[in-house]
XYZ file of N, CA and C in Angstrom:
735
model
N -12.812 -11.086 15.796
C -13.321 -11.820 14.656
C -13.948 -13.139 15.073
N -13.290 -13.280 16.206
C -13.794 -14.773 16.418
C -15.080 -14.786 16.879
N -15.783 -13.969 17.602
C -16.724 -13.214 18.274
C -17.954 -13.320 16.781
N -17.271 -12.629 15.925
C -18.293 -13.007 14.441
C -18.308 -14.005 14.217
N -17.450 -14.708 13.695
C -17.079 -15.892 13.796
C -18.596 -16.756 13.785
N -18.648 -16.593 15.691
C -19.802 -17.234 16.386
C -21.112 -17.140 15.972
N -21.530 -16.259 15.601
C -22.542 -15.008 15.550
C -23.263 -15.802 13.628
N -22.217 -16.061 12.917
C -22.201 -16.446 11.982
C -22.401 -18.028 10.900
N -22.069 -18.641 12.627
C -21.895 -20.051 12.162
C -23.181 -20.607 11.506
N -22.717 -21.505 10.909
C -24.268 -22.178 10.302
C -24.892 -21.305 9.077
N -24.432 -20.232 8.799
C -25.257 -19.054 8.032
C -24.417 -19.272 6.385
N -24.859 -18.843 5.356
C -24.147 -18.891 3.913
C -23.796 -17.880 3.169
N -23.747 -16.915 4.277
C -23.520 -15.675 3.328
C -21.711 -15.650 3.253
N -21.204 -15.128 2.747
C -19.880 -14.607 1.925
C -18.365 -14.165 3.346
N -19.373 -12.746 3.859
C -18.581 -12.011 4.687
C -18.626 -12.067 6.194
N -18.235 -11.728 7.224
C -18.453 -11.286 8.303
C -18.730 -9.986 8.470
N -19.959 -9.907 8.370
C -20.665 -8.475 9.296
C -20.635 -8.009 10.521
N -20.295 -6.396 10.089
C -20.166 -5.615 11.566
C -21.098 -5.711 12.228
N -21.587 -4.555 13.006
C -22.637 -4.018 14.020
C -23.337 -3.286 13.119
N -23.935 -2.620 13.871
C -24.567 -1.860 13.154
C -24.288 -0.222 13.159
N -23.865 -0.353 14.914
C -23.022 1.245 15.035
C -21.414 1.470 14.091
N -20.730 0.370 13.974
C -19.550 0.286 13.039
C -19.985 0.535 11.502
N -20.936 -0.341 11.286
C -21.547 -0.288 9.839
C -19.875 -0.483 8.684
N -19.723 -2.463 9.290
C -18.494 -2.369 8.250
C -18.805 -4.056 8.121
N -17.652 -4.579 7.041
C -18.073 -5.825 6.974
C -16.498 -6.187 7.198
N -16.084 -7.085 7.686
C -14.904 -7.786 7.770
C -14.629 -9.093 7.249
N -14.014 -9.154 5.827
C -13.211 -10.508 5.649
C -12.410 -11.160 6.834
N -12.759 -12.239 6.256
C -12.029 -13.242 6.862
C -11.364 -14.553 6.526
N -10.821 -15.237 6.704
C -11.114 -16.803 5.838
C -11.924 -17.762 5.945
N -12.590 -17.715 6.445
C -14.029 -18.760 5.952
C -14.909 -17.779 5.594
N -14.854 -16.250 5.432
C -15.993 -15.261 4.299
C -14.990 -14.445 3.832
N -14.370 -14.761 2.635
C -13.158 -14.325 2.355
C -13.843 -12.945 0.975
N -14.966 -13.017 0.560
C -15.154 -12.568 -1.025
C -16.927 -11.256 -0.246
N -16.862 -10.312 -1.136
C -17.597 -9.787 -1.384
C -17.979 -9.007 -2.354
N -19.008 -8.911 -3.123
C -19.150 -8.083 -4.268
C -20.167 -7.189 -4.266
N -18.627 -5.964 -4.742
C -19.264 -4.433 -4.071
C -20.265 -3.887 -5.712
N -20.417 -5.178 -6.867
C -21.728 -4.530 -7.697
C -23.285 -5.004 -7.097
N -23.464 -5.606 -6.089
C -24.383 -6.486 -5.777
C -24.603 -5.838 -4.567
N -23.371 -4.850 -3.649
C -23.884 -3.735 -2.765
C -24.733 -2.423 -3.712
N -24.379 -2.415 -5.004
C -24.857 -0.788 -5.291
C -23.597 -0.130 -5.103
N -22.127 -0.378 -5.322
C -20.868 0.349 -4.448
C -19.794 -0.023 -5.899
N -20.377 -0.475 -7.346
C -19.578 -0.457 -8.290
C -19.496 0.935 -9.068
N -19.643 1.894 -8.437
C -19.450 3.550 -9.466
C -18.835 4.639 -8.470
N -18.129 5.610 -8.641
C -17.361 6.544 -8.273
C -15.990 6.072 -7.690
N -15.209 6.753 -6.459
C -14.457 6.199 -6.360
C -14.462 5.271 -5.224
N -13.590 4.769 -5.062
C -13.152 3.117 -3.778
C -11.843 4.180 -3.313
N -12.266 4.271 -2.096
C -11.281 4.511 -1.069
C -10.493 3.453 -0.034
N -9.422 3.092 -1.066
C -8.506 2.189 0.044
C -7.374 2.626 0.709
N -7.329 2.318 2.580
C -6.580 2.773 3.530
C -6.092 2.144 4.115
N -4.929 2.171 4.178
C -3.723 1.197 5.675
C -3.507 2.157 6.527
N -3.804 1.461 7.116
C -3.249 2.498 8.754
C -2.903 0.959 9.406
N -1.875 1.638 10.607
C -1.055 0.624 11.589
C -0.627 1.530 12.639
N -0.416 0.971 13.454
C -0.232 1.413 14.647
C 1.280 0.613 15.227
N 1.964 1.505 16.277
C 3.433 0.768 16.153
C 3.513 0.128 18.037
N 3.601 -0.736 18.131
C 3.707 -1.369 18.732
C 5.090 -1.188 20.429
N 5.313 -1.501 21.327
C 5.933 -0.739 22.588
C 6.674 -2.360 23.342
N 7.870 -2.561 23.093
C 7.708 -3.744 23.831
C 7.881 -3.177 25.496
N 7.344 -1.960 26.539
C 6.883 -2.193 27.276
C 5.160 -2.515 27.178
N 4.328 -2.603 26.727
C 3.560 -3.324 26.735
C 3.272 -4.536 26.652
N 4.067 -5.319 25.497
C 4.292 -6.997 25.239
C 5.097 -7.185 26.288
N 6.068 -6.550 27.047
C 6.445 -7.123 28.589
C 5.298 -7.284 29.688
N 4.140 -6.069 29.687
C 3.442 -6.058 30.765
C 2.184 -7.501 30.069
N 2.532 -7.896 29.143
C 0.879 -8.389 28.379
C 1.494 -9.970 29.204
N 2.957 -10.264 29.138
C 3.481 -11.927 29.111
C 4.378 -11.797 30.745
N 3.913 -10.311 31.055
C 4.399 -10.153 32.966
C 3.243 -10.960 33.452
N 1.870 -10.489 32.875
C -0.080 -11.101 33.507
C 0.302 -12.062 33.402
N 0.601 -12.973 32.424
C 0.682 -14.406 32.134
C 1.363 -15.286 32.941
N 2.456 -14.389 33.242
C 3.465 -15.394 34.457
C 2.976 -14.759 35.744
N 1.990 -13.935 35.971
C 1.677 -13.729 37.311
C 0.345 -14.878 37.447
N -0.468 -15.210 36.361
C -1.370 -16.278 36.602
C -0.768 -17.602 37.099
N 0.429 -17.960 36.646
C 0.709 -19.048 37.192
C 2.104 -19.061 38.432
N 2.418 -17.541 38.690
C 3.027 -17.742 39.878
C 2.694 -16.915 40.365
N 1.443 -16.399 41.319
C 0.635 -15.545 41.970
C 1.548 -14.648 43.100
N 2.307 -15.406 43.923
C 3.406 -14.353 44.628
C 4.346 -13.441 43.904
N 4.623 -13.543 42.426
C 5.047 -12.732 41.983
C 4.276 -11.304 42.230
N 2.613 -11.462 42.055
C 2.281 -10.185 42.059
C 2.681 -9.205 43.567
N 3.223 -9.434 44.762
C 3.655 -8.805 45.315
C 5.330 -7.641 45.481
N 6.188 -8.702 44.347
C 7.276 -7.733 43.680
C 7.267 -6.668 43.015
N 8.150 -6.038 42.982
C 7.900 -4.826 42.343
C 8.011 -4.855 40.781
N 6.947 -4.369 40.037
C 7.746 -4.188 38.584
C 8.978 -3.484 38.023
N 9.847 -3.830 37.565
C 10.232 -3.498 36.586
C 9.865 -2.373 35.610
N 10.206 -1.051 35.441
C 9.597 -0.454 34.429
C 10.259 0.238 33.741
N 10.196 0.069 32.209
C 10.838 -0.041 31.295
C 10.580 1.204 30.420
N 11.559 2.300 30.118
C 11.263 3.442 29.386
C 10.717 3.117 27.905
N 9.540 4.517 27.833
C 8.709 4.202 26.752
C 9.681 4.275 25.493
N 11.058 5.572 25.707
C 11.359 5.406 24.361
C 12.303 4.717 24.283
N 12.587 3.650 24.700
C 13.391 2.271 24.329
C 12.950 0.902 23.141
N 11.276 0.776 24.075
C 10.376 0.127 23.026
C 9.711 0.491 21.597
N 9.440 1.611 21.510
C 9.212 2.335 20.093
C 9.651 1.792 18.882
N 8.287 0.918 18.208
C 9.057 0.640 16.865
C 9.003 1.636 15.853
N 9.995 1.640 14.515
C 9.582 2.666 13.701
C 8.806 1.826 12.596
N 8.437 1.631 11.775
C 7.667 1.288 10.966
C 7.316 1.948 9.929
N 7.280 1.573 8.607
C 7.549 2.109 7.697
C 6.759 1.458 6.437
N 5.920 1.129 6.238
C 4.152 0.259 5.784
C 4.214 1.295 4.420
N 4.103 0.458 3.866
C 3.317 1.260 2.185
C 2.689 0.336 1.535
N 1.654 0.623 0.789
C 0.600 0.422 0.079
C 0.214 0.894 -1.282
N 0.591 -0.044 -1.416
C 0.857 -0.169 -3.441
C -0.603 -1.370 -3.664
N -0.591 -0.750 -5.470
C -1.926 -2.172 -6.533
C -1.025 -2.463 -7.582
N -0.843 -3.419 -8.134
C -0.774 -3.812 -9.119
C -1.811 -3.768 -9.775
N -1.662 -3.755 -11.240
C -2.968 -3.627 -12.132
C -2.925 -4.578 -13.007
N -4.102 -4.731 -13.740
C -4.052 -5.374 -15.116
C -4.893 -4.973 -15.872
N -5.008 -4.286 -16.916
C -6.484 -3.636 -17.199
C -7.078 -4.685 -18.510
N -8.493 -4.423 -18.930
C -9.037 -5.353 -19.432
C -8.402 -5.285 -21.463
N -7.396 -3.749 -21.658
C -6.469 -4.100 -22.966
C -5.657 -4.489 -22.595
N -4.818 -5.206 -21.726
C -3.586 -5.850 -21.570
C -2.444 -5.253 -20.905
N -3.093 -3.912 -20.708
C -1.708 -3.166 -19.716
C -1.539 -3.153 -18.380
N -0.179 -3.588 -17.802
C -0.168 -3.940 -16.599
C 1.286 -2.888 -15.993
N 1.016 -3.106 -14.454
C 1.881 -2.214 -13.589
C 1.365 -1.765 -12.813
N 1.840 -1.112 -11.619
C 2.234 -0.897 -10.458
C 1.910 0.455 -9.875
N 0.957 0.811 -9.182
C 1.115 2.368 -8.196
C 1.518 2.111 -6.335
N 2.374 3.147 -6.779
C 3.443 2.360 -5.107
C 4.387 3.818 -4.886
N 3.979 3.860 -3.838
C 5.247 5.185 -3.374
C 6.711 4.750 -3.742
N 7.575 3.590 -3.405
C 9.108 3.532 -4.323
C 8.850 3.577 -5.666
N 9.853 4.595 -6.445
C 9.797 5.188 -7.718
C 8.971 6.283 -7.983
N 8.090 6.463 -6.975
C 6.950 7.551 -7.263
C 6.073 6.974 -8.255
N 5.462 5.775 -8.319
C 4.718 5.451 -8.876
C 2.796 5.726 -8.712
N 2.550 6.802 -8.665
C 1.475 7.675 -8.126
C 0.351 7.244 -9.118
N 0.345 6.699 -9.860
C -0.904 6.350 -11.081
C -2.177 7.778 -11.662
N -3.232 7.515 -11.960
C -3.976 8.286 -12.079
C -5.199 7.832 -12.248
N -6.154 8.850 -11.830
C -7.518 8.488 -11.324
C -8.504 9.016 -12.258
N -8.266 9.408 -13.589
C -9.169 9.441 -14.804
C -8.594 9.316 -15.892
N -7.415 8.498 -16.117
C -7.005 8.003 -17.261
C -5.992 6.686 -16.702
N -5.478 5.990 -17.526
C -5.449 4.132 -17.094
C -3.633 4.674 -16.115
N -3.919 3.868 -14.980
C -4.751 3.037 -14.475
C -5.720 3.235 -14.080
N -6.117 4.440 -13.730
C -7.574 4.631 -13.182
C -7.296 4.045 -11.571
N -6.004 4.693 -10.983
C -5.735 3.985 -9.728
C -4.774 5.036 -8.997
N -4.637 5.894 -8.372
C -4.015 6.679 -7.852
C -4.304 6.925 -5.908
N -2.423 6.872 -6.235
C -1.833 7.143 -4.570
C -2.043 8.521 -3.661
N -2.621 8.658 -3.148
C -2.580 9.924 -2.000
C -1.508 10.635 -1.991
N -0.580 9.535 -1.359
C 0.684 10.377 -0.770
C 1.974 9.136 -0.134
N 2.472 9.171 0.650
C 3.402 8.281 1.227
C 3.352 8.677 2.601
N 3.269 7.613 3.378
C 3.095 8.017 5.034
C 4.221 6.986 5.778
N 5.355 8.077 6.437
C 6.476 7.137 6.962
C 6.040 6.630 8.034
N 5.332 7.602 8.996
C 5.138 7.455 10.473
C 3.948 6.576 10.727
N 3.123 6.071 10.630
C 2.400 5.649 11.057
C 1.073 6.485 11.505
N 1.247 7.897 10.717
C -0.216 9.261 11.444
C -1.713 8.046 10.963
N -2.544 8.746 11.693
C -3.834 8.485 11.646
C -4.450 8.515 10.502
N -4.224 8.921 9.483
C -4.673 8.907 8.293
C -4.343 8.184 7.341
N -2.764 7.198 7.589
C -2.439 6.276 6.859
C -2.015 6.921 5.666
N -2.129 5.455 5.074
C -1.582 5.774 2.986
C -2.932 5.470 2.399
N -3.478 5.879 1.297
C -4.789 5.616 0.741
C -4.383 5.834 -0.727
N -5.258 4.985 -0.985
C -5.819 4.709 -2.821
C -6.787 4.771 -3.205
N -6.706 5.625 -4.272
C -8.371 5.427 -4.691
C -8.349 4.782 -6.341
N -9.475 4.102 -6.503
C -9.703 3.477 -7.358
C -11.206 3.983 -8.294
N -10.702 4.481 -9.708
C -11.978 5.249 -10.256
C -13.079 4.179 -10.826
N -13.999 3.414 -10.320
C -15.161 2.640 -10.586
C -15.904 2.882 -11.632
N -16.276 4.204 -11.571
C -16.568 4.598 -13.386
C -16.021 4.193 -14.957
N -14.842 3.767 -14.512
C -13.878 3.075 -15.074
C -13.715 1.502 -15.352
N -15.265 1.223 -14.500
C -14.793 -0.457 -13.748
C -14.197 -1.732 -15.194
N -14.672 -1.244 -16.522
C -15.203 -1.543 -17.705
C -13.482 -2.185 -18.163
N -13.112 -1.097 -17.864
C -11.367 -1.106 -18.291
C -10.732 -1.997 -17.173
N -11.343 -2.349 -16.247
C -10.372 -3.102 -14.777
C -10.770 -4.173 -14.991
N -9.313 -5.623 -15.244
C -9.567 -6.620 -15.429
C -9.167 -7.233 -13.609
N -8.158 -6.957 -13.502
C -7.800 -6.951 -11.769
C -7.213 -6.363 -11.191
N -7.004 -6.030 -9.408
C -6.294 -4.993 -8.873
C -5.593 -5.829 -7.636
N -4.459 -5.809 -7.365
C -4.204 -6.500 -6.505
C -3.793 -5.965 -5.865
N -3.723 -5.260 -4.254
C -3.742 -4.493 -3.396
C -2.860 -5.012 -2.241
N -1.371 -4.175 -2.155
C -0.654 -5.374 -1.601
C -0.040 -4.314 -0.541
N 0.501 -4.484 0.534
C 1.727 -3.593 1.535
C 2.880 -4.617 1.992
N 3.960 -3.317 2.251
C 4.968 -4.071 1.829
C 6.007 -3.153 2.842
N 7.000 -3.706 3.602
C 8.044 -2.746 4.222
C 8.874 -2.117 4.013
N 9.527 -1.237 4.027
C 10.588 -0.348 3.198
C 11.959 -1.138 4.518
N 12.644 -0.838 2.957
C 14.513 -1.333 3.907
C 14.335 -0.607 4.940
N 15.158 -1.791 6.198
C 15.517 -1.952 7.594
C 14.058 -1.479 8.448
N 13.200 -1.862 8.088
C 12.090 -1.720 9.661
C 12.025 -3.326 9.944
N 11.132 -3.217 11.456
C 10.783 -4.562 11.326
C 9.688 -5.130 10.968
N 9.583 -6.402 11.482
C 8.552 -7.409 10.407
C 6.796 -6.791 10.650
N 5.875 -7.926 10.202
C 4.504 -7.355 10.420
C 4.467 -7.919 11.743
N 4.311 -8.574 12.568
C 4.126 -8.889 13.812
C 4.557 -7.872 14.404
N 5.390 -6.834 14.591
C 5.968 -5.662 14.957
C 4.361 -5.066 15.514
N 3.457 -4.748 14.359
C 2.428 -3.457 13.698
C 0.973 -4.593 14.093
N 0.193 -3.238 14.350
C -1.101 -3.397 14.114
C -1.721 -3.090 12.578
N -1.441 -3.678 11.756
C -2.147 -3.186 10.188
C -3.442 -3.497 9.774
N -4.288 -2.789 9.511
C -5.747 -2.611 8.825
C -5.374 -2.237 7.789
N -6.422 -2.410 6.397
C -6.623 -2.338 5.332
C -8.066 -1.967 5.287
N -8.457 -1.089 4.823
C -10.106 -0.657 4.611
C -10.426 -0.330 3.520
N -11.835 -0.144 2.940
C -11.867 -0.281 1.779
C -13.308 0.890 2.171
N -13.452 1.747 1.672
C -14.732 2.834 1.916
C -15.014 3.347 0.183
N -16.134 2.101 0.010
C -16.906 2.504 -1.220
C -17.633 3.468 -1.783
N -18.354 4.110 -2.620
C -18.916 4.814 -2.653
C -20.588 4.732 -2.146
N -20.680 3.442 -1.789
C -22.203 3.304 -1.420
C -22.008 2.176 -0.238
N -22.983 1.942 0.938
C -22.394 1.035 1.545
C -21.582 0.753 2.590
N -21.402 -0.333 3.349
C -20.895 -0.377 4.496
C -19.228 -0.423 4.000
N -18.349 -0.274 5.082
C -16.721 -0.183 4.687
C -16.372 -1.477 4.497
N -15.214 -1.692 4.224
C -14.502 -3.075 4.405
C -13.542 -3.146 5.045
N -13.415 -4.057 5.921
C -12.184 -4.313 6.766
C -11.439 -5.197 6.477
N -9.884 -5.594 6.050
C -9.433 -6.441 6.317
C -8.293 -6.390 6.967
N -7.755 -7.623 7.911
C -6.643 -7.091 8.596
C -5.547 -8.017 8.655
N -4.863 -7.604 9.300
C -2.824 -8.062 8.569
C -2.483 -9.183 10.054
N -3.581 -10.167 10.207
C -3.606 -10.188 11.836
C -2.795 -11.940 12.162
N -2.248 -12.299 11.011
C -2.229 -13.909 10.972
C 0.113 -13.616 11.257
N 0.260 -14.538 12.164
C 1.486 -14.172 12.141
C 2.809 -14.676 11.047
N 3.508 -13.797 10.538
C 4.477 -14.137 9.956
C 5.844 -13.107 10.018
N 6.911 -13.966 10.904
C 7.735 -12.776 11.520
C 9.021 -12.243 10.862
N 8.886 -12.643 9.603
C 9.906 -12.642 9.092
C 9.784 -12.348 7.410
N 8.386 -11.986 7.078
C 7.688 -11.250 5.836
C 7.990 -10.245 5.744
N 8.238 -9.862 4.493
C 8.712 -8.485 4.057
C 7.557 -7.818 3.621
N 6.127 -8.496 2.863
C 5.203 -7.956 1.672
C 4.215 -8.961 2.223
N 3.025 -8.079 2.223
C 2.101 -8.964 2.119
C 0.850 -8.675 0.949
N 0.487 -9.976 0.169
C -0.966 -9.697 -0.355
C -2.231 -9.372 0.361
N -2.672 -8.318 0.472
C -3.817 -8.500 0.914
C -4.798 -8.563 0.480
N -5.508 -7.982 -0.905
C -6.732 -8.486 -1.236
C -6.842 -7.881 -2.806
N -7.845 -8.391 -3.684
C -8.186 -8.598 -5.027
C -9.334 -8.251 -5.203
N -9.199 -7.093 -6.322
C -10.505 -6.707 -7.252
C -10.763 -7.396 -8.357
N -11.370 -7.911 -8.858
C -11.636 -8.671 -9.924
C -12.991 -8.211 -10.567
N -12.792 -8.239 -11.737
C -14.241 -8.116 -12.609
C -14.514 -9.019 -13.357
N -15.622 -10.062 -12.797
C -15.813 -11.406 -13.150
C -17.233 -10.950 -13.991
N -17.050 -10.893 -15.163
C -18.376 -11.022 -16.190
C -18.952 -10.166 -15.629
N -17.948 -8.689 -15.358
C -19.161 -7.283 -15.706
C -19.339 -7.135 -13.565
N -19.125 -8.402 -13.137
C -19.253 -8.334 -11.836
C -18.293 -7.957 -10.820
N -18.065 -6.342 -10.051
C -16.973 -6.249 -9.268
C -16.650 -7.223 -8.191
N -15.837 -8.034 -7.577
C -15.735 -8.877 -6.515
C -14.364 -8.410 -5.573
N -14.452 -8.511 -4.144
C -13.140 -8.267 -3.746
C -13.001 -9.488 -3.091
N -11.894 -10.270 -3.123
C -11.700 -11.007 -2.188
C -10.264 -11.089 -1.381
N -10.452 -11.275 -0.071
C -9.514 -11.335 0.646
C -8.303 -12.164 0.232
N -6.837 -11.834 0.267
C -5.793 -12.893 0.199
C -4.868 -13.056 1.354
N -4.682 -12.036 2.227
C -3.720 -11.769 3.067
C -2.468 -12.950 2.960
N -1.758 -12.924 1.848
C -0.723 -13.780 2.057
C 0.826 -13.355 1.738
N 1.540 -13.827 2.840
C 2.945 -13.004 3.314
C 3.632 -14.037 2.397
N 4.763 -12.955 2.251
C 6.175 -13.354 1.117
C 6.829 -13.271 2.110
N 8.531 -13.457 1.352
C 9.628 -13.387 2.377
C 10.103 -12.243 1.414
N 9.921 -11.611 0.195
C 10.378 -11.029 -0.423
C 9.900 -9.752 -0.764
N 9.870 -9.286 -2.115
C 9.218 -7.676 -1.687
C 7.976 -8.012 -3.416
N 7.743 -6.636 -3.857
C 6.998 -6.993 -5.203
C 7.445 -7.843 -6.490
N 8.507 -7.958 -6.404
C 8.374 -9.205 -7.820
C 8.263 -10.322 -7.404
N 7.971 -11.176 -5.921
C 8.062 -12.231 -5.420
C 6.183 -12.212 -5.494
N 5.723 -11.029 -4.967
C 4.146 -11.053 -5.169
C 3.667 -11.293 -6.474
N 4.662 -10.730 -7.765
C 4.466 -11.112 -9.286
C 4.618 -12.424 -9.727
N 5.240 -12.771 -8.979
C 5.660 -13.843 -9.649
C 4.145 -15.036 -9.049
N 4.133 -15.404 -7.691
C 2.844 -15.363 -6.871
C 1.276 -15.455 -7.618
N 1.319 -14.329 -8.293
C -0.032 -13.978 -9.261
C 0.249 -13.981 -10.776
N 1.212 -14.443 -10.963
C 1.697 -13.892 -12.224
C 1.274 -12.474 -13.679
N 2.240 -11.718 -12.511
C 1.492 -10.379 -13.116
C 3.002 -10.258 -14.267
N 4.414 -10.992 -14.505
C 5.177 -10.938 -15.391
C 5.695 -9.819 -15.924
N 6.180 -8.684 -14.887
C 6.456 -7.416 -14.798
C 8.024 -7.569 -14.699
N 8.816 -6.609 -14.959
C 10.687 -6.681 -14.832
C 10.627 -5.423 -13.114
N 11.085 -6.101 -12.340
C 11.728 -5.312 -11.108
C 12.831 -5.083 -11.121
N 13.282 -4.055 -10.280
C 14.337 -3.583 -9.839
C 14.188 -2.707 -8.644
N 15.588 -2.742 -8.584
C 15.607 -1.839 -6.625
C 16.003 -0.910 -7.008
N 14.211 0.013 -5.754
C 14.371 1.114 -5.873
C 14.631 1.670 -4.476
N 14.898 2.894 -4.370
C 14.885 4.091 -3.266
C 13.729 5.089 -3.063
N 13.502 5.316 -1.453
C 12.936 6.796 -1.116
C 14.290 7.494 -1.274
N 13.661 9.365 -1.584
C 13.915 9.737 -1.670
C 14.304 10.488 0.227
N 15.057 11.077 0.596
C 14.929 11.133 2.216
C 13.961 12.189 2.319
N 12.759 11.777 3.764
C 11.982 12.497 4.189
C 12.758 14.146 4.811
């Protein structure tokens, strides 16, 4: 990002733009907002995806072994240390839930705890894929029906950890956003907080007829009614359970 970053400075546009072989745009915080009616990308559906990847602390040993071999160079003649892969293995356990608010006043939640699966041609006009424990390549995804945009006052698009995994610093997490017209969206879970349970990551809004997403990525210590309370979406929680895989 920082690399865009560069590439960008001095300029007034909104986002950080990909390449051109990627063909994606990446939020960030200094281009935190983009609006997907002003791409041509406000009709059909919005495909939103988390995927993460789980992390090995033999690797974060070999990443901070380089580091102490830069500054004590005879180390590199000792032998390593090498550390079995399935010792480091995190499990990880990432889900990806929206809160809603629609533009008559009804509000709530699509989120794998409770089986809260929504629906994608009647309100919310917001429905879950599926639930993904492991971390597969395909992630958890949402889609969001745009045809609909009329009825969407906001969407707040949040992931969050299920009891006993560990924190986000653990995980590699992406958030993508694949419109119906248009380059993708990237945003990512990349700012550290080691001891977050939930994080916000980003907001649909329909500002005067105008779709906008903007980035929030901001970590709780708590789970979804701490994010409610946060945005004040004024919903009643309670603890729930998976059911066992």
């Amino acid at each position: 990002m920082a690399f865009w970053d560069g590439l960008w400075r001095g300029r007034d546009a909104q986002f950080d733009s990909g390449s051109a072989s990627t063909n994606s745009i990446q939020l960030t915080k200094r281009r935190p907002q983009v609006s997907l009616s002003k791409q041509g990308a406000a009709t059909g559906n919005l495909r939103v995806n988390l995927s993460w990847r789980m992390r090995t602390s033999d690797i974060e040993g070999r990443s901070r072994q380089s580091g102490r071999l830069l500054r004590h160079p005879s180390k590199l003649f000792r032998p390593e240390v090498v550390q079995a892969h399935t010792q480091g293995v995190v499990n990880v356990d990432l889900d990806l839930g929206c809160l809603y608010e629609l533009t008559d006043g009804s509000k709530g939640v699509v989120q794998p705890l409770g089986s809260f699966f929504g629906s994608l041609n009647e309100p919310p006009f917001v429905r879950l894929s599926g639930d993904d424990r492991f971390g597969a390549p395909s992630g958890e995804t949402l889609f969001v029906n745009l045809d609909h945009r009329d009825s969407i006052k906001r969407l707040l698009f949040f992931v969050y950890i299920y009891d006993r995994t560990p924190a986000f610093d653990r995980t590699h997490a992406k958030v993508t956003l694949y419109p119906s017209n248009g380059p993708r969206v990237e945003i990512e879970l990349d700012e550290r907080a080691p001891q977050a349970r939930s994080c916000a990551v980003f907001m649909v809004e329909n500002v005067k007829g105008e779709l906008v997403v903007r980035r929030e990525v901001k970590f709780v210590y708590g789970f979804q009614a701490e994010l409610d309370r946060l945005y004040g979406w004024g919903l009643q929680w309670g603890r729930g359970y998976k059911t066992k895989a």
